[in-house]
Amino acid sequence: MKKFFLFATTILAAMAFTLTGCKDPVVEEPEPEPKPEPKELTFEVDVTAVTFNSVTYSVTPSIADADYLVVLVPETYIDNNGVGAGLTTAILNDLKNQAASSGKTLAEFLPDVMSKGTINEGKMENLSPATDYSLAVFGLDKDFKASTEPVCVPFTTEAVEMVDCTFETTVNVMGTMAELQVVPSKTDIRWHMFIIGD
């Protein structure tokens, strides 16, 4: 009986070992390899809104930490300098002159005006109405030289509608003070008044 008990215990232990050994091995998932950063710097540039005196835009560089310039130029500037290396050279020369007028070198001046990373809601204002412009974007290397061809996105600002409106004005001068009254012929328009003195 004792032998039978030892035999049964040995068989049970062997079965337990066999059952344990038959479990599916745990397969560890390999960690995903990081996506390599693109080696070529490119830009996705979109003009998202245009008014008579402003433009709103977005810029997405292919390399997140790349330095680049976003410059607004009239279309005549591109006509005179072309759209390739001639354009970037002309822009950098103009920036060099701006730097010199403020007592800085180009290397000291550029970090204040260049961009890095994605621009989602960039805006430039004080544009002229009904004018052809281009938004020029190009990369800069560590020596502040153009590292890419410029991406140029043309657009035209809206025209300002002329309003047929006249104004009746009366001035009542009292010593060093004056009382002004202005009555527009159309009451539903916005208007502005300023005084010019000698």
GROMACS .gro file of C-alpha atoms in nm:
model
  198
    1MET     CA    1   0.000   0.000   0.000
    2LYS     CA    2   0.284   0.231   0.091
    3LYS     CA    3   0.449   0.156  -0.244
    4PHE     CA    4   0.124   0.224  -0.424
    5PHE     CA    5   0.094   0.563  -0.245
    6LEU     CA    6   0.452   0.657  -0.345
    7PHE     CA    7   0.388   0.543  -0.701
    8ALA     CA    8   0.061   0.744  -0.722
    9THR     CA    9   0.234   1.052  -0.575
   10THR     CA   10   0.515   1.026  -0.831
   11ILE     CA   11   0.269   0.994  -1.118
   12LEU     CA   12   0.069   1.295  -0.998
   13ALA     CA   13   0.386   1.503  -0.965
   14ALA     CA   14   0.496   1.402  -1.316
   15MET     CA   15   0.152   1.493  -1.454
   16ALA     CA   16   0.160   1.830  -1.278
   17PHE     CA   17   0.507   1.897  -1.421
   18THR     CA   18   0.390   1.790  -1.767
   19LEU     CA   19   0.078   2.007  -1.753
   20THR     CA   20   0.279   2.305  -1.631
   21GLY     CA   21   0.534   2.254  -1.907
   22CYS     CA   22   0.260   2.249  -2.173
   23LYS     CA   23   0.143   2.605  -2.108
   24ASP     CA   24   0.187   2.843  -2.401
   25PRO     CA   25   0.496   3.052  -2.353
   26VAL     CA   26   0.436   3.427  -2.291
   27VAL     CA   27   0.531   3.615  -2.605
   28GLU     CA   28   0.657   3.965  -2.534
   29GLU     CA   29   0.556   4.226  -2.790
   30PRO     CA   30   0.860   4.398  -2.937
   31GLU     CA   31   0.873   4.772  -2.873
   32PRO     CA   32   0.788   4.970  -3.185
   33GLU     CA   33   1.089   5.127  -3.345
   34PRO     CA   34   1.080   5.508  -3.341
   35LYS     CA   35   1.005   5.663  -3.676
   36PRO     CA   36   1.319   5.810  -3.825
   37GLU     CA   37   1.319   6.188  -3.859
   38PRO     CA   38   1.301   6.291  -4.224
   39LYS     CA   39   1.640   6.403  -4.353
   40GLU     CA   40   1.507   6.649  -4.609
   41LEU     CA   41   1.352   6.971  -4.480
   42THR     CA   42   1.024   7.055  -4.652
   43PHE     CA   43   0.736   7.285  -4.561
   44GLU     CA   44   0.359   7.261  -4.585
   45VAL     CA   45   0.235   7.622  -4.608
   46ASP     CA   46  -0.132   7.725  -4.615
   47VAL     CA   47  -0.290   8.068  -4.638
   48THR     CA   48  -0.605   8.027  -4.430
   49ALA     CA   49  -0.762   8.375  -4.439
   50VAL     CA   50  -0.710   8.701  -4.628
   51THR     CA   51  -0.865   9.043  -4.560
   52PHE     CA   52  -0.798   9.381  -4.719
   53ASN     CA   53  -0.502   9.440  -4.484
   54SER     CA   54  -0.402   9.104  -4.329
   55VAL     CA   55  -0.320   8.739  -4.397
   56THR     CA   56  -0.350   8.438  -4.164
   57TYR     CA   57  -0.137   8.133  -4.238
   58SER     CA   58   0.000   7.802  -4.109
   59VAL     CA   59   0.343   7.642  -4.158
   60THR     CA   60   0.432   7.279  -4.084
   61PRO     CA   61   0.802   7.187  -4.126
   62SER     CA   62   0.897   6.822  -4.189
   63ILE     CA   63   1.173   6.853  -3.925
   64ALA     CA   64   1.029   6.987  -3.600
   65ASP     CA   65   1.338   7.163  -3.466
   66ALA     CA   66   1.453   7.320  -3.795
   67ASP     CA   67   1.505   7.696  -3.813
   68TYR     CA   68   1.326   7.880  -4.092
   69LEU     CA   69   1.204   8.219  -4.209
   70VAL     CA   70   0.850   8.324  -4.303
   71VAL     CA   71   0.864   8.641  -4.511
   72LEU     CA   72   0.588   8.839  -4.680
   73VAL     CA   73   0.693   8.989  -5.014
   74PRO     CA   74   0.500   9.181  -5.279
   75GLU     CA   75   0.465   8.989  -5.605
   76THR     CA   76   0.681   9.252  -5.776
   77TYR     CA   77   0.968   9.147  -5.545
   78ILE     CA   78   0.944   8.793  -5.683
   79ASP     CA   79   0.920   8.926  -6.038
   80ASN     CA   80   1.252   9.107  -5.981
   81ASN     CA   81   1.438   8.828  -5.795
   82GLY     CA   82   1.284   8.499  -5.915
   83VAL     CA   83   1.157   8.219  -5.692
   84GLY     CA   84   1.474   8.019  -5.620
   85ALA     CA   85   1.813   8.110  -5.478
   86GLY     CA   86   1.777   8.465  -5.613
   87LEU     CA   87   1.477   8.522  -5.386
   88THR     CA   88   1.642   8.385  -5.069
   89THR     CA   89   1.960   8.586  -5.141
   90ALA     CA   90   1.759   8.907  -5.187
   91ILE     CA   91   1.559   8.847  -4.866
   92LEU     CA   92   1.873   8.774  -4.662
   93ASN     CA   93   2.044   9.085  -4.805
   94ASP     CA   94   1.743   9.298  -4.704
   95LEU     CA   95   1.750   9.145  -4.355
   96LYS     CA   96   2.125   9.215  -4.335
   97ASN     CA   97   2.054   9.582  -4.412
   98GLN     CA   98   1.779   9.591  -4.146
   99ALA     CA   99   2.022   9.437  -3.897
  100ALA     CA  100   2.292   9.694  -3.981
  101SER     CA  101   2.046   9.982  -3.937
  102SER     CA  102   1.982   9.862  -3.581
  103GLY     CA  103   2.354   9.811  -3.510
  104LYS     CA  104   2.347   9.430  -3.530
  105THR     CA  105   2.504   9.166  -3.748
  106LEU     CA  106   2.280   8.931  -3.946
  107ALA     CA  107   2.366   8.648  -3.702
  108GLU     CA  108   2.252   8.866  -3.409
  109PHE     CA  109   1.937   8.984  -3.587
  110LEU     CA  110   1.801   8.660  -3.739
  111PRO     CA  111   1.720   8.473  -3.413
  112ASP     CA  112   1.464   8.746  -3.339
  113VAL     CA  113   1.278   8.696  -3.667
  114MET     CA  114   1.318   8.327  -3.754
  115SER     CA  115   1.072   8.052  -3.660
  116LYS     CA  116   1.093   7.694  -3.532
  117GLY     CA  117   0.821   7.429  -3.504
  118THR     CA  118   0.465   7.444  -3.636
  119ILE     CA  119   0.284   7.776  -3.679
  120ASN     CA  120  -0.093   7.728  -3.658
  121GLU     CA  121  -0.241   8.078  -3.663
  122GLY     CA  122   0.032   8.312  -3.783
  123LYS     CA  123  -0.087   8.658  -3.886
  124MET     CA  124   0.067   8.950  -4.075
  125GLU     CA  125  -0.107   9.286  -4.081
  126ASN     CA  126  -0.079   9.636  -4.230
  127LEU     CA  127  -0.093   9.505  -4.588
  128SER     CA  128  -0.214   9.717  -4.878
  129PRO     CA  129  -0.560   9.641  -5.019
  130ALA     CA  130  -0.602   9.478  -5.362
  131THR     CA  131  -0.232   9.386  -5.378
  132ASP     CA  132  -0.059   9.064  -5.491
  133TYR     CA  133   0.171   8.915  -5.226
  134SER     CA  134   0.356   8.589  -5.167
  135LEU     CA  135   0.430   8.419  -4.839
  136ALA     CA  136   0.788   8.285  -4.876
  137VAL     CA  137   0.915   8.013  -4.640
  138PHE     CA  138   1.268   7.865  -4.644
  139GLY     CA  139   1.502   7.687  -4.405
  140LEU     CA  140   1.819   7.827  -4.247
  141ASP     CA  141   2.137   7.635  -4.163
  142LYS     CA  142   2.362   7.694  -3.860
  143ASP     CA  143   2.549   7.966  -4.053
  144PHE     CA  144   2.219   8.150  -4.123
  145LYS     CA  145   2.227   8.069  -4.493
  146ALA     CA  146   1.930   7.936  -4.689
  147SER     CA  147   1.921   7.557  -4.662
  148THR     CA  148   1.614   7.497  -4.882
  149GLU     CA  149   1.447   7.643  -5.187
  150PRO     CA  150   1.170   7.884  -5.086
  151VAL     CA  151   0.809   7.769  -5.079
  152CYS     CA  152   0.603   8.060  -5.216
  153VAL     CA  153   0.227   8.082  -5.166
  154PRO     CA  154   0.071   8.371  -5.360
  155PHE     CA  155  -0.245   8.553  -5.251
  156THR     CA  156  -0.423   8.883  -5.315
  157THR     CA  157  -0.561   9.107  -5.044
  158GLU     CA  158  -0.924   9.211  -5.072
  159ALA     CA  159  -1.016   9.541  -5.232
  160VAL     CA  160  -1.167   9.817  -5.021
  161GLU     CA  161  -1.512   9.914  -5.141
  162MET     CA  162  -1.554  10.286  -5.190
  163VAL     CA  163  -1.863  10.423  -5.016
  164ASP     CA  164  -2.064  10.708  -5.164
  165CYS     CA  165  -2.095  10.926  -4.857
  166THR     CA  166  -2.055  11.296  -4.786
  167PHE     CA  167  -2.013  11.481  -4.458
  168GLU     CA  168  -2.154  11.809  -4.335
  169THR     CA  169  -1.923  11.968  -4.081
  170THR     CA  170  -1.959  12.275  -3.863
  171VAL     CA  171  -1.690  12.419  -3.638
  172ASN     CA  172  -1.754  12.658  -3.352
  173VAL     CA  173  -1.427  12.806  -3.219
  174MET     CA  174  -1.426  12.941  -2.863
  175GLY     CA  175  -1.081  13.080  -2.775
  176THR     CA  176  -0.848  12.782  -2.751
  177MET     CA  177  -1.127  12.526  -2.785
  178ALA     CA  178  -1.334  12.414  -3.081
  179GLU     CA  179  -1.666  12.237  -3.102
  180LEU     CA  180  -1.707  12.008  -3.404
  181GLN     CA  181  -2.023  11.863  -3.547
  182VAL     CA  182  -2.007  11.600  -3.824
  183VAL     CA  183  -2.316  11.463  -3.998
  184PRO     CA  184  -2.263  11.183  -4.257
  185SER     CA  185  -2.506  11.150  -4.547
  186LYS     CA  186  -2.533  10.777  -4.464
  187THR     CA  187  -2.586  10.685  -4.101
  188ASP     CA  188  -2.517  10.310  -4.138
  189ILE     CA  189  -2.146  10.338  -4.221
  190ARG     CA  190  -1.841  10.353  -3.997
  191TRP     CA  191  -1.619  10.658  -4.033
  192HIS     CA  192  -1.317  10.814  -3.867
  193MET     CA  193  -1.214  11.174  -3.810
  194PHE     CA  194  -0.875  11.320  -3.719
  195ILE     CA  195  -0.748  11.674  -3.679
  196ILE     CA  196  -0.424  11.800  -3.833
  197GLY     CA  197  -0.262  12.102  -3.668
  198ASP     CA  198   0.029  12.329  -3.754
   0.00000   0.00000   0.00000
